[in-house]
Short mmCIF file of C-alpha atoms in Angstrom, two decimals:
data_model
loop_
_atom_site.label_atom_id
_atom_site.label_comp_id
_atom_site.label_asym_id
_atom_site.label_seq_id
_atom_site.Cartn_x
_atom_site.Cartn_y
_atom_site.Cartn_z
CA MET B 1 -19.06 -55.10 0.09
CA SER B 2 -22.70 -56.15 0.14
CA PRO B 3 -24.19 -58.32 2.90
CA THR B 4 -24.49 -61.23 0.33
CA GLN B 5 -20.76 -61.28 -0.24
CA THR B 6 -18.69 -63.12 2.36
CA LEU B 7 -14.93 -63.51 2.83
CA PRO B 8 -13.39 -66.87 3.57
CA ALA B 9 -13.70 -68.06 7.19
CA PRO B 10 -10.65 -67.30 9.33
CA VAL B 11 -8.07 -70.05 9.58
CA LYS B 12 -7.52 -71.75 12.92
CA ALA B 13 -3.90 -72.46 12.24
CA GLN B 14 -2.22 -75.00 14.51
CA ASP B 15 1.28 -74.39 13.31
CA THR B 16 3.37 -71.26 13.59
CA ILE B 17 5.31 -70.61 10.47
CA PHE B 18 8.47 -68.64 9.83
CA ALA B 19 10.58 -67.73 6.80
CA LEU B 20 13.28 -65.52 5.57
CA ALA B 21 11.42 -62.78 3.56
CA THR B 22 14.50 -61.37 2.00
CA PRO B 23 16.71 -63.12 -0.64
CA PRO B 24 19.25 -65.55 0.83
CA GLY B 25 22.89 -64.63 0.69
CA ARG B 26 25.12 -61.81 2.10
CA SER B 27 23.33 -58.51 2.61
CA ALA B 28 23.01 -55.57 4.94
CA VAL B 29 19.69 -56.68 6.43
CA ALA B 30 17.75 -59.92 6.57
CA VAL B 31 14.06 -60.01 7.47
CA TYR B 32 12.44 -62.98 9.24
CA ARG B 33 8.62 -63.22 9.44
CA ILE B 34 6.86 -65.34 12.02
CA SER B 35 3.11 -65.92 11.91
CA GLY B 36 0.69 -68.03 14.03
CA PRO B 37 -0.46 -68.84 17.52
CA ARG B 38 3.07 -69.29 18.92
CA ALA B 39 4.59 -66.24 17.33
CA ALA B 40 4.77 -64.36 20.57
CA GLU B 41 6.54 -67.38 22.25
CA ALA B 42 9.00 -67.59 19.33
CA VAL B 43 9.91 -63.88 19.63
CA GLN B 44 10.20 -64.06 23.37
CA ALA B 45 12.50 -67.11 23.11
CA VAL B 46 15.09 -65.31 21.11
CA ALA B 47 14.44 -61.64 21.75
CA GLY B 48 13.00 -61.44 25.22
CA LYS B 49 10.14 -58.99 25.93
CA LEU B 50 7.71 -58.29 23.09
CA PRO B 51 7.82 -54.66 21.82
CA ALA B 52 4.70 -52.51 21.72
CA PRO B 53 2.43 -53.36 18.77
CA ARG B 54 3.55 -51.84 15.47
CA THR B 55 6.64 -50.26 17.01
CA ALA B 56 10.15 -51.19 16.11
CA ALA B 57 12.29 -52.03 19.12
CA PHE B 58 16.02 -52.80 19.37
CA ARG B 59 16.83 -56.29 20.86
CA ARG B 60 19.67 -58.62 21.26
CA LEU B 61 18.84 -62.03 19.85
CA ARG B 62 20.06 -64.82 22.09
CA HIS B 63 20.14 -68.56 21.96
CA PRO B 64 17.03 -69.79 23.95
CA GLU B 65 19.15 -72.30 25.90
CA THR B 66 22.76 -71.10 26.16
CA ARG B 67 21.74 -67.37 26.11
CA GLU B 68 24.61 -66.71 23.81
CA THR B 69 24.17 -63.51 21.81
CA LEU B 70 23.36 -64.26 18.17
CA ASP B 71 22.91 -60.77 16.69
CA GLU B 72 21.35 -57.36 17.31
CA ALA B 73 18.11 -56.73 15.61
CA LEU B 74 14.92 -54.64 15.21
CA VAL B 75 11.83 -56.54 16.31
CA LEU B 76 8.27 -55.59 15.26
CA TRP B 77 5.03 -57.12 16.70
CA PHE B 78 1.62 -57.16 14.99
CA PRO B 79 -1.00 -58.90 17.17
CA ALA B 80 -3.99 -60.53 15.47
CA PRO B 81 -6.18 -59.61 13.80
CA ALA B 82 -4.45 -56.35 12.77
CA SER B 83 -1.77 -57.98 10.82
CA GLU B 84 -1.03 -58.88 7.22
CA THR B 85 -1.98 -62.50 7.77
CA GLY B 86 -4.74 -61.96 10.28
CA GLU B 87 -2.68 -63.91 12.87
CA ASP B 88 -0.16 -62.81 15.43
CA LEU B 89 2.78 -61.78 13.29
CA ALA B 90 6.35 -60.71 14.05
CA GLU B 91 9.32 -59.47 12.10
CA LEU B 92 12.97 -59.82 13.04
CA GLN B 93 15.24 -57.53 11.10
CA THR B 94 18.76 -58.91 11.55
CA HIS B 95 22.11 -58.46 9.84
CA GLY B 96 22.32 -60.26 6.52
CA SER B 97 25.16 -62.56 7.52
CA ARG B 98 24.94 -66.11 6.29
CA ALA B 99 26.05 -67.38 9.70
CA VAL B 100 23.35 -65.41 11.48
CA MET B 101 20.70 -66.55 9.07
CA ALA B 102 21.73 -70.18 9.20
CA GLU B 103 21.79 -70.23 13.13
CA LEU B 104 18.48 -68.27 13.49
CA THR B 105 16.72 -70.62 10.96
CA ARG B 106 17.98 -73.69 12.99
CA ILE B 107 16.81 -72.19 16.28
CA LEU B 108 13.39 -71.12 15.10
CA GLY B 109 12.80 -74.46 13.40
CA ALA B 110 13.57 -76.26 16.67
CA LEU B 111 10.99 -74.37 18.73
CA PRO B 112 7.80 -76.38 19.61
CA GLY B 113 4.97 -75.85 17.16
CA VAL B 114 7.08 -73.71 14.83
CA ARG B 115 8.06 -74.80 11.31
CA MET B 116 9.45 -73.33 8.08
CA ALA B 117 6.67 -71.92 5.86
CA ALA B 118 5.71 -73.43 2.56
CA PRO B 119 5.96 -71.22 -0.60
CA GLY B 120 3.07 -68.68 -0.50
CA GLU B 121 1.84 -69.78 2.94
CA PHE B 122 1.77 -66.27 4.47
CA ALA B 123 -0.25 -64.96 1.58
CA ARG B 124 -2.53 -68.07 1.73
CA ARG B 125 -3.19 -67.49 5.42
CA ALA B 126 -3.94 -63.79 4.63
CA PHE B 127 -6.43 -65.00 2.02
CA TYR B 128 -8.17 -67.43 4.32
CA ASN B 129 -8.36 -64.81 7.07
CA GLY B 130 -10.05 -62.34 4.75
CA LYS B 131 -7.07 -59.96 4.40
CA LEU B 132 -6.75 -60.51 0.62
CA ASP B 133 -8.95 -61.91 -2.17
CA LEU B 134 -7.54 -64.06 -4.90
CA THR B 135 -7.17 -61.17 -7.44
CA ALA B 136 -5.26 -59.14 -4.87
CA VAL B 137 -3.03 -62.19 -4.17
CA GLU B 138 -2.32 -62.47 -7.92
CA GLY B 139 -1.73 -58.76 -8.14
CA LEU B 140 0.71 -59.01 -5.25
CA ALA B 141 2.61 -61.83 -7.04
CA ASP B 142 2.67 -59.76 -10.25
CA LEU B 143 3.99 -56.74 -8.28
CA ILE B 144 6.88 -58.83 -6.93
CA ASP B 145 7.68 -60.01 -10.44
CA ALA B 146 7.15 -56.57 -12.12
CA GLU B 147 10.02 -55.42 -14.32
CA THR B 148 8.52 -52.40 -16.10
CA GLU B 149 6.62 -49.34 -15.01
CA ALA B 150 3.40 -50.47 -16.70
CA GLN B 151 3.60 -53.82 -14.91
CA ARG B 152 4.18 -52.14 -11.61
CA ARG B 153 1.26 -49.84 -11.93
CA GLN B 154 -1.14 -52.47 -13.11
CA ALA B 155 -0.07 -54.97 -10.38
CA LEU B 156 -0.33 -52.30 -7.69
CA LEU B 157 -3.86 -51.37 -8.77
CA GLN B 158 -4.92 -55.03 -8.77
CA SER B 159 -3.21 -55.82 -5.43
CA SER B 160 -5.11 -52.87 -3.80
CA GLY B 161 -8.32 -54.62 -4.54
CA ALA B 162 -9.61 -52.60 -7.57
CA LEU B 163 -10.37 -55.69 -9.60
CA ALA B 164 -12.14 -57.40 -6.76
CA ARG B 165 -14.33 -54.37 -6.09
CA LEU B 166 -15.39 -54.30 -9.70
CA TYR B 167 -16.23 -57.99 -9.80
CA ASP B 168 -17.92 -57.97 -6.42
CA GLY B 169 -20.06 -55.17 -7.63
CA TRP B 170 -21.19 -57.30 -10.56
CA ARG B 171 -21.66 -60.29 -8.37
CA GLY B 172 -23.83 -58.27 -5.93
CA ARG B 173 -26.12 -57.05 -8.82
CA ILE B 174 -26.37 -60.62 -10.16
CA LEU B 175 -27.39 -61.88 -6.70
CA GLU B 176 -29.86 -58.97 -6.55
CA ALA B 177 -31.39 -60.15 -9.86
CA MET B 178 -31.45 -63.70 -8.56
CA ALA B 179 -33.37 -62.55 -5.46
CA LEU B 180 -35.92 -60.89 -7.74
CA VAL B 181 -36.30 -64.00 -9.79
CA GLU B 182 -36.74 -66.12 -6.70
CA ALA B 183 -39.38 -63.61 -5.49
CA ALA B 184 -41.11 -64.01 -8.87
CA ILE B 185 -41.27 -67.72 -8.31
CA ASP B 186 -43.04 -67.05 -5.01
CA PHE B 187 -45.62 -65.03 -6.87
CA SER B 188 -46.41 -67.83 -9.30
CA ASP B 189 -50.10 -67.43 -8.63
CA GLU B 190 -50.02 -63.69 -9.34
CA SER B 191 -48.99 -63.37 -13.03
CA ASP B 192 -48.82 -59.58 -13.10
CA THR B 193 -46.61 -59.38 -10.11
CA GLN B 194 -44.51 -62.27 -11.31
CA ALA B 195 -43.91 -60.67 -14.71
CA ALA B 196 -43.05 -57.30 -13.20
CA THR B 197 -40.59 -58.83 -10.81
CA TYR B 198 -38.91 -60.85 -13.52
CA ASP B 199 -38.74 -57.72 -15.81
CA SER B 200 -36.99 -55.87 -13.05
CA ALA B 201 -34.37 -58.51 -12.85
CA CYS B 202 -33.81 -58.43 -16.66
CA GLU B 203 -33.60 -54.63 -16.62
CA LEU B 204 -31.02 -54.66 -13.78
CA LEU B 205 -28.77 -56.98 -15.79
CA GLN B 206 -29.28 -55.33 -19.17
CA ALA B 207 -28.75 -51.78 -17.95
CA GLN B 208 -25.87 -52.29 -15.63
CA VAL B 209 -24.02 -55.63 -15.68
CA MET B 210 -24.05 -56.66 -19.27
CA PRO B 211 -22.65 -53.44 -20.90
CA GLU B 212 -19.91 -53.23 -18.29
CA LEU B 213 -19.03 -56.87 -18.58
CA ARG B 214 -18.95 -56.83 -22.45
CA ALA B 215 -16.68 -53.70 -22.46
CA HIS B 216 -14.39 -55.28 -19.88
CA LEU B 217 -13.99 -58.39 -22.02
CA ASP B 218 -13.59 -56.41 -25.21
CA ASP B 219 -10.31 -54.79 -24.08
CA GLY B 220 -7.83 -56.10 -26.66
CA ARG B 221 -6.23 -58.16 -23.94
CA ARG B 222 -4.41 -55.07 -22.73
CA GLY B 223 -3.87 -56.29 -19.17
CA GLU B 224 -2.55 -59.69 -20.27
CA ILE B 225 -0.16 -58.03 -22.74
CA VAL B 226 1.19 -55.68 -20.09
CA ARG B 227 1.65 -58.58 -17.69
CA ASN B 228 3.21 -61.08 -20.14
CA GLY B 229 4.88 -58.71 -22.56
CA PHE B 230 4.03 -57.27 -26.03
CA ARG B 231 5.28 -60.06 -28.40
CA VAL B 232 7.33 -59.03 -31.39
CA VAL B 233 8.46 -61.73 -33.76
CA ILE B 234 11.28 -61.19 -36.26
CA ALA B 235 10.51 -63.32 -39.37
CA GLY B 236 11.85 -63.50 -42.89
CA PRO B 237 13.82 -65.61 -45.32
CA PRO B 238 17.19 -67.09 -44.37
CA ASN B 239 20.16 -64.65 -44.21
CA ALA B 240 18.00 -61.62 -44.07
CA GLY B 241 19.70 -60.58 -40.82
CA LYS B 242 17.07 -61.62 -38.24
CA SER B 243 19.62 -62.71 -35.61
CA SER B 244 21.71 -59.62 -36.25
CA LEU B 245 18.65 -57.47 -35.68
CA LEU B 246 17.79 -59.29 -32.43
CA ASN B 247 21.37 -58.54 -31.23
CA ALA B 248 21.06 -54.89 -32.31
CA LEU B 249 17.71 -54.48 -30.43
CA SER B 250 19.01 -56.11 -27.26
CA ARG B 251 22.51 -54.52 -27.58
CA ARG B 252 24.24 -57.80 -26.87
CA ASP B 253 25.11 -61.01 -28.66
CA VAL B 254 22.22 -63.28 -27.79
CA ALA B 255 21.94 -65.11 -31.12
CA ILE B 256 24.56 -66.74 -33.30
CA VAL B 257 25.17 -64.84 -36.54
CA SER B 258 26.50 -66.78 -39.55
CA PRO B 259 26.37 -66.42 -43.30
CA GLU B 260 25.29 -70.05 -43.48
CA ALA B 261 21.57 -70.33 -44.15
CA GLY B 262 19.49 -72.11 -41.55
CA THR B 263 21.75 -71.21 -38.56
CA THR B 264 18.73 -70.45 -36.37
CA ARG B 265 16.74 -73.56 -35.83
CA ASP B 266 14.78 -72.66 -32.65
CA VAL B 267 13.13 -69.58 -31.34
CA ILE B 268 15.34 -67.24 -29.27
CA GLU B 269 13.70 -64.63 -27.01
CA VAL B 270 14.92 -61.36 -25.51
CA ALA B 271 12.87 -59.18 -23.10
CA LEU B 272 13.08 -55.31 -23.53
CA ASP B 273 11.62 -52.33 -21.88
CA LEU B 274 10.10 -49.94 -24.40
CA GLY B 275 8.12 -46.98 -23.12
CA GLY B 276 7.74 -48.61 -19.66
CA VAL B 277 6.13 -51.68 -21.23
CA ALA B 278 7.65 -55.19 -21.41
CA VAL B 279 8.38 -56.26 -24.99
CA VAL B 280 9.42 -59.80 -25.82
CA VAL B 281 11.29 -60.01 -29.12
CA SER B 282 11.72 -63.45 -30.76
CA ASP B 283 14.24 -64.41 -33.46
CA THR B 284 12.91 -67.35 -35.58
CA ALA B 285 14.14 -69.70 -38.20
CA GLY B 286 14.38 -68.45 -41.77
CA ILE B 287 11.17 -69.29 -43.73
CA ARG B 288 11.77 -71.15 -47.02
CA GLU B 289 11.24 -74.56 -48.52
CA ALA B 290 12.97 -76.70 -45.84
CA THR B 291 15.64 -79.16 -46.80
CA GLY B 292 15.44 -81.41 -43.74
CA ALA B 293 13.21 -82.56 -40.89
CA VAL B 294 14.94 -80.38 -38.30
CA GLU B 295 14.61 -77.23 -40.42
CA GLN B 296 11.00 -78.10 -41.18
CA GLU B 297 10.31 -78.19 -37.42
CA GLY B 298 12.10 -74.86 -36.97
CA ILE B 299 9.99 -73.26 -39.64
CA ARG B 300 6.83 -74.67 -38.21
CA ARG B 301 7.71 -73.15 -34.85
CA SER B 302 8.56 -69.86 -36.52
CA LEU B 303 5.11 -69.68 -38.24
CA ALA B 304 3.31 -70.69 -35.03
CA ARG B 305 5.15 -68.04 -32.98
CA ALA B 306 4.50 -65.30 -35.52
CA ALA B 307 0.81 -66.23 -35.72
CA GLY B 308 0.53 -65.44 -31.99
CA ALA B 309 2.51 -62.22 -32.12
CA ASP B 310 1.27 -58.71 -31.39
CA LEU B 311 3.61 -57.43 -34.13
CA VAL B 312 5.63 -59.22 -36.87
CA LEU B 313 8.85 -57.65 -38.16
CA TRP B 314 9.10 -59.07 -41.72
CA LEU B 315 12.73 -58.71 -42.67
CA ILE B 316 13.64 -58.09 -46.29
CA ASP B 317 17.27 -58.74 -47.45
CA GLY B 318 18.17 -55.45 -49.09
CA ALA B 319 21.32 -56.96 -50.68
CA ALA B 320 19.46 -59.82 -52.32
CA PRO B 321 17.59 -59.53 -55.69
CA ALA B 322 14.02 -58.42 -55.34
CA SER B 323 12.80 -61.81 -56.54
CA ALA B 324 14.78 -63.56 -53.83
CA SER B 325 13.81 -61.37 -50.85
CA GLY B 326 10.52 -63.17 -50.47
CA THR B 327 7.12 -62.01 -49.25
CA PRO B 328 5.37 -63.16 -46.10
CA PRO B 329 3.77 -66.65 -46.59
CA GLU B 330 0.08 -67.07 -46.59
CA GLU B 331 0.08 -68.04 -42.85
CA LEU B 332 1.38 -64.56 -41.89
CA GLN B 333 -0.93 -62.53 -44.15
CA GLY B 334 -3.25 -60.21 -42.32
CA LEU B 335 -1.16 -60.09 -39.13
CA PRO B 336 -0.04 -56.72 -37.64
CA ALA B 337 3.37 -56.28 -39.26
CA LEU B 338 6.17 -53.87 -40.11
CA ALA B 339 8.09 -54.61 -43.34
CA VAL B 340 11.79 -53.90 -42.61
CA LEU B 341 14.44 -53.56 -45.19
CA ASN B 342 17.73 -54.73 -43.73
CA LYS B 343 21.34 -54.32 -44.95
CA ALA B 344 20.63 -50.72 -46.03
CA ASP B 345 24.38 -50.09 -45.79
CA LEU B 346 24.80 -52.29 -48.86
CA VAL B 347 22.39 -50.47 -51.17
CA GLY B 348 22.85 -47.09 -52.82
CA GLU B 349 19.57 -45.34 -51.90
CA PRO B 350 17.95 -47.18 -48.96
CA GLU B 351 14.79 -45.15 -48.85
CA ALA B 352 14.10 -45.71 -52.57
CA VAL B 353 14.95 -49.43 -52.37
CA ALA B 354 12.70 -49.73 -49.28
CA GLU B 355 9.79 -48.12 -51.18
CA GLN B 356 10.46 -50.32 -54.19
CA ARG B 357 10.43 -53.46 -52.01
CA GLY B 358 7.35 -52.42 -50.12
CA ALA B 359 9.21 -51.91 -46.80
CA ASP B 360 8.02 -49.53 -44.11
CA ILE B 361 11.55 -48.65 -42.96
CA ALA B 362 15.21 -49.23 -43.98
CA ILE B 363 17.83 -50.24 -41.39
CA SER B 364 21.23 -51.83 -41.10
CA ALA B 365 21.41 -54.26 -38.15
CA ALA B 366 25.23 -54.52 -38.78
CA THR B 367 25.92 -50.71 -38.44
CA GLY B 368 22.92 -49.75 -36.32
CA ALA B 369 21.66 -47.29 -38.90
CA GLY B 370 17.87 -46.91 -38.62
CA VAL B 371 17.63 -49.20 -35.63
CA PRO B 372 16.61 -46.33 -33.22
CA ASP B 373 13.83 -45.36 -35.74
CA LEU B 374 12.69 -48.94 -35.79
CA ILE B 375 12.52 -49.00 -31.95
CA ASP B 376 10.40 -45.84 -32.11
CA ARG B 377 8.02 -47.55 -34.61
CA ILE B 378 7.71 -50.59 -32.32
CA THR B 379 7.16 -48.33 -29.34
CA GLU B 380 4.37 -46.54 -31.29
CA ARG B 381 2.59 -49.91 -31.93
CA VAL B 382 2.98 -50.79 -28.24
CA LEU B 383 1.38 -47.56 -27.12
CA ASP B 384 -1.35 -47.88 -29.85
CA HIS B 385 -2.52 -50.94 -27.89
CA GLY B 386 -3.34 -48.68 -25.02
CA LEU B 387 -0.62 -50.31 -22.91
CA VAL B 388 -0.20 -47.28 -20.58
CA ALA B 389 -0.98 -46.71 -16.98
CA SER B 390 -4.70 -46.74 -16.29
CA GLU B 391 -6.82 -46.28 -13.19
CA THR B 392 -9.39 -48.73 -14.58
CA PRO B 393 -8.79 -52.35 -13.60
CA VAL B 394 -8.26 -54.75 -16.57
CA ILE B 395 -8.20 -58.48 -17.03
CA THR B 396 -4.65 -59.74 -16.28
CA GLN B 397 -5.05 -63.50 -16.16
CA ALA B 398 -6.32 -66.10 -18.58
CA ARG B 399 -8.45 -67.69 -15.78
CA HIS B 400 -10.24 -64.36 -15.16
CA ARG B 401 -11.16 -64.19 -18.92
CA GLN B 402 -12.36 -67.84 -18.89
CA HIS B 403 -14.60 -67.27 -15.90
CA LEU B 404 -15.96 -63.96 -17.13
CA GLY B 405 -16.73 -65.55 -20.50
CA ALA B 406 -18.75 -68.11 -18.64
CA VAL B 407 -20.56 -65.36 -16.72
CA LEU B 408 -21.51 -63.63 -20.01
CA LEU B 409 -22.84 -66.89 -21.45
CA SER B 410 -24.95 -67.58 -18.36
CA LEU B 411 -26.43 -64.13 -18.43
CA GLU B 412 -27.16 -64.28 -22.07
CA ALA B 413 -28.89 -67.63 -21.50
CA PHE B 414 -30.95 -66.11 -18.69
CA LEU B 415 -32.07 -63.21 -20.83
CA ALA B 416 -32.88 -65.40 -23.79
CA GLY B 417 -34.87 -67.89 -21.72
CA GLY B 418 -37.97 -65.80 -21.10
CA ALA B 419 -40.28 -65.88 -18.06
CA ASP B 420 -41.13 -69.56 -18.40
CA HIS B 421 -39.41 -72.03 -16.06
CA LEU B 422 -38.08 -69.51 -13.65
CA GLU B 423 -36.30 -72.12 -11.62
CA LEU B 424 -34.01 -72.68 -14.58
CA ARG B 425 -33.55 -68.94 -15.01
CA ALA B 426 -32.49 -68.61 -11.41
CA GLU B 427 -29.98 -71.46 -11.90
CA GLU B 428 -28.31 -69.46 -14.71
CA LEU B 429 -27.88 -66.53 -12.41
CA ARG B 430 -26.55 -68.77 -9.68
CA ARG B 431 -24.01 -70.15 -12.12
CA ALA B 432 -22.95 -66.64 -13.13
CA ALA B 433 -22.50 -65.52 -9.50
CA ASN B 434 -20.44 -68.64 -8.79
CA GLU B 435 -18.11 -68.05 -11.78
CA ILE B 436 -17.34 -64.53 -10.42
CA GLY B 437 -16.85 -66.00 -6.97
CA SER B 438 -14.28 -68.36 -8.40
CA ILE B 439 -12.23 -65.36 -9.65
CA THR B 440 -12.10 -63.57 -6.28
CA GLY B 441 -12.03 -66.72 -4.14
CA ARG B 442 -15.49 -66.52 -2.71
CA ILE B 443 -15.84 -69.93 -4.25
CA GLY B 444 -12.75 -71.81 -5.43
CA PRO B 445 -11.35 -75.35 -5.71
CA GLU B 446 -8.18 -76.11 -3.90
CA ASP B 447 -6.26 -76.91 -7.07
CA VAL B 448 -6.82 -73.31 -8.32
CA LEU B 449 -5.60 -71.99 -4.97
CA ASP B 450 -2.52 -74.30 -5.09
CA ARG B 451 -1.49 -72.88 -8.47
CA ILE B 452 -1.86 -69.31 -7.37
CA PHE B 453 -0.06 -69.43 -3.99
CA SER B 454 2.76 -71.69 -5.31
CA ARG B 455 4.11 -68.68 -7.30
CA PHE B 456 5.32 -67.00 -4.17
CA CYS B 457 8.61 -67.42 -2.35
CA ILE B 458 8.71 -69.05 1.03
CA GLY B 459 8.63 -65.80 2.99
CA LYS B 460 5.49 -64.49 1.26
#
């Protein structure tokens, strides 16, 4: 971290907070976390003597007034500032009995200056005390929510600070360029020196920051797709077997299957794990000339969902006449798609019929024939997006992309402005540095912080 980059000032918390950090309900072990200026007093009130720092000690937990034994637990003590929150922090690892948890929660909440933590308050204190930056906080939240291997690896990389180190490096070079511009302003009476200093600032940005920033933005939204899921939309005319295919892919009955046209009116989604990547498959209403207002709305939603998909499976009814199978409407032309001939069990030569109808693959959602091959085709498309583990940090949040886009615009405005009015050029650089600071939390409005930390459970 360069000397120009500062972490948030430490928080002088008045309250000591506690929370159950494990899911509520019956379990083998329950973990309580206590953080703040009275954490030591809280531990001593129920567990007696503090253990040695960062050493687990066996203790009997007792009621602070009656001295009745509540449970037997392991107690860990992390004095400030060498703790996750930067404050005095303790953990009580008790048995996961509902009765024990209810009584311990009541006792801790009754101690002076101790209260239940708000959602994300532990992580928020860690941020304010310089233990985490905002990108690491978001990575930690994503790691908690991760359901696939790709999500886990990406979130772990981000939570370790890789994204912040990349952005802080750019911010440091932008601030260095800004210092050169401000120096050029000071040499306003020496034109040669002023021009050379300004040129040095431009060269620094053009040679280092701009190429890296453009490449980072031009990533095909890989990080966001890994985080949110690769979106596959099943579309096609009514009765082509879209809901049957969704059920076949998910291996359970998630959609109603009926011979009646127009059964599916709204979008139904199922999350799958293909090749370690989250894939969200959507079943949509059959696309045709609608006969009523409700069906019209269903078709509108189908087209809108398909337009935003990473892959469209256009389903062709193999049992219907070629003239009735339909082709993708104009709104879906040009989208990444696979044409899938369904009901292959009802035609004599599926491969020949598929080729005749312009399909890429023939399947039967009813019997399962060809479905594994279709899953392989989808997985290939997923991997073609580069959605595999990478040691290079990528953009994972829409807000990161928005701020980085603003950084690029400010730097382009700086380079296009020329050496005249250097005060305005310096302001462009200041704006760019502030945009990066908003990503990492060096600069950030409270409403952005509220949205980020509210994603966590109470004990995090």
